[in-house]
PDB file of C-alpha atoms in Angstrom:
ATOM      1  CA  MET A  29      13.582  33.245 -31.006  1.00 48.00           C
ATOM      2  CA  ILE A  30      11.021  32.182 -28.376  1.00 54.00           C
ATOM      3  CA  ASP A  31      12.302  31.022 -25.014  1.00 58.00           C
ATOM      4  CA  ARG A  32      10.986  27.569 -24.017  1.00 59.00           C
ATOM      5  CA  HIS A  33       9.986  28.763 -20.560  1.00 56.00           C
ATOM      6  CA  GLU A  34       7.891  31.592 -21.947  1.00 65.00           C
ATOM      7  CA  SER A  35       5.885  29.273 -24.201  1.00 80.00           C
ATOM      8  CA  LEU A  36       4.653  27.125 -21.299  1.00 83.00           C
ATOM      9  CA  SER A  37       1.575  28.685 -19.781  1.00 86.00           C
ATOM     10  CA  PRO A  38       0.600  27.765 -16.213  1.00 86.00           C
ATOM     11  CA  ARG A  39      -2.400  25.871 -17.607  1.00 87.00           C
ATOM     12  CA  ARG A  40      -0.164  23.797 -19.884  1.00 89.00           C
ATOM     13  CA  VAL A  41       2.229  23.080 -17.008  1.00 90.00           C
ATOM     14  CA  ARG A  42      -0.702  21.836 -14.877  1.00 90.00           C
ATOM     15  CA  ALA A  43      -1.855  19.642 -17.763  1.00 91.00           C
ATOM     16  CA  LEU A  44       1.622  18.151 -18.216  1.00 92.00           C
ATOM     17  CA  ILE A  45       1.878  17.421 -14.486  1.00 93.00           C
ATOM     18  CA  ALA A  46      -1.559  15.761 -14.528  1.00 93.00           C
ATOM     19  CA  LEU A  47      -0.583  13.670 -17.574  1.00 94.00           C
ATOM     20  CA  GLY A  48       2.584  12.497 -15.843  1.00 95.00           C
ATOM     21  CA  TRP A  49       0.626  11.720 -12.679  1.00 93.00           C
ATOM     22  CA  LEU A  50      -1.967   9.785 -14.718  1.00 94.00           C
ATOM     23  CA  ALA A  51       0.703   7.799 -16.567  1.00 95.00           C
ATOM     24  CA  ALA A  52       2.576   6.949 -13.368  1.00 94.00           C
ATOM     25  CA  GLY A  53      -0.611   5.996 -11.521  1.00 90.00           C
ATOM     26  CA  THR A  54      -1.874   3.808 -14.345  1.00 90.00           C
ATOM     27  CA  THR A  55       1.500   2.084 -14.575  1.00 92.00           C
ATOM     28  CA  LEU A  56       1.601   1.560 -10.813  1.00 87.00           C
ATOM     29  CA  LEU A  57      -1.875   0.030 -10.756  1.00 84.00           C
ATOM     30  CA  ALA A  58      -1.079  -2.177 -13.769  1.00 87.00           C
ATOM     31  CA  LEU A  59       2.310  -3.465 -12.587  1.00 90.00           C
ATOM     32  CA  THR A  60       1.802  -3.950  -8.846  1.00 85.00           C
ATOM     33  CA  PRO A  61      -0.584  -6.130  -6.884  1.00 81.00           C
ATOM     34  CA  LEU A  62      -2.317  -2.986  -5.616  1.00 74.00           C
ATOM     35  CA  PRO A  63      -6.068  -3.608  -5.868  1.00 77.00           C
ATOM     36  CA  MET A  64      -8.453  -1.117  -7.456  1.00 76.00           C
ATOM     37  CA  HIS A  65     -10.800  -1.544  -4.471  1.00 79.00           C
ATOM     38  CA  SER A  66     -10.195  -2.871  -0.966  1.00 79.00           C
ATOM     39  CA  GLU A  67     -12.352  -3.302   2.114  1.00 85.00           C
ATOM     40  CA  SER A  68     -10.156  -1.061   4.261  1.00 84.00           C
ATOM     41  CA  LEU A  69      -9.393   1.704   1.736  1.00 77.00           C
ATOM     42  CA  GLY A  70     -12.381   1.561  -0.603  1.00 83.00           C
ATOM     43  CA  TRP A  71     -11.635   3.126  -4.001  1.00 80.00           C
ATOM     44  CA  THR A  72      -8.840   5.332  -2.615  1.00 80.00           C
ATOM     45  CA  PRO A  73      -5.866   3.871  -4.592  1.00 83.00           C
ATOM     46  CA  ALA A  74      -7.735   4.010  -7.886  1.00 83.00           C
ATOM     47  CA  PHE A  75      -9.010   7.514  -7.168  1.00 87.00           C
ATOM     48  CA  TRP A  76      -5.673   9.088  -6.243  1.00 87.00           C
ATOM     49  CA  LEU A  77      -3.664   7.281  -8.929  1.00 88.00           C
ATOM     50  CA  VAL A  78      -6.059   7.498 -11.904  1.00 89.00           C
ATOM     51  CA  LEU A  79      -9.342   9.324 -11.323  1.00 91.00           C
ATOM     52  CA  ALA A  80      -7.929  12.473  -9.665  1.00 91.00           C
ATOM     53  CA  PRO A  81      -5.501  13.373 -12.485  1.00 93.00           C
ATOM     54  CA  ALA A  82      -8.095  12.424 -15.109  1.00 92.00           C
ATOM     55  CA  SER A  83     -10.614  14.732 -13.397  1.00 92.00           C
ATOM     56  CA  LEU A  84      -8.049  17.532 -13.402  1.00 90.00           C
ATOM     57  CA  LEU A  85      -7.451  17.082 -17.132  1.00 91.00           C
ATOM     58  CA  VAL A  86     -11.215  17.185 -17.818  1.00 92.00           C
ATOM     59  CA  ALA A  87     -11.569  20.347 -15.712  1.00 90.00           C
ATOM     60  CA  LEU A  88      -8.673  22.037 -17.529  1.00 87.00           C
ATOM     61  CA  ARG A  89     -10.161  21.150 -20.904  1.00 85.00           C
ATOM     62  CA  ARG A  90     -13.585  22.570 -20.016  1.00 80.00           C
ATOM     63  CA  ARG A  91     -12.080  25.874 -18.812  1.00 70.00           C
ATOM     64  CA  GLY A  92     -10.145  26.443 -21.999  1.00 62.00           C
TER      65      GLY A  92
END
């Protein structure tokens, strides 16, 4: 029998974290009055909540 912890590679763990981050960030941007772009912050909220985890997922896919 295979142990669950042994079947999760570090790459898969990073991908799962990025997916959770992407889902939470997308939900936060969709359900709060947080703007995608502001004069004071620029694109910062959208970048850190959506584009950063999406970029990580693309980078992980290209490596594998």
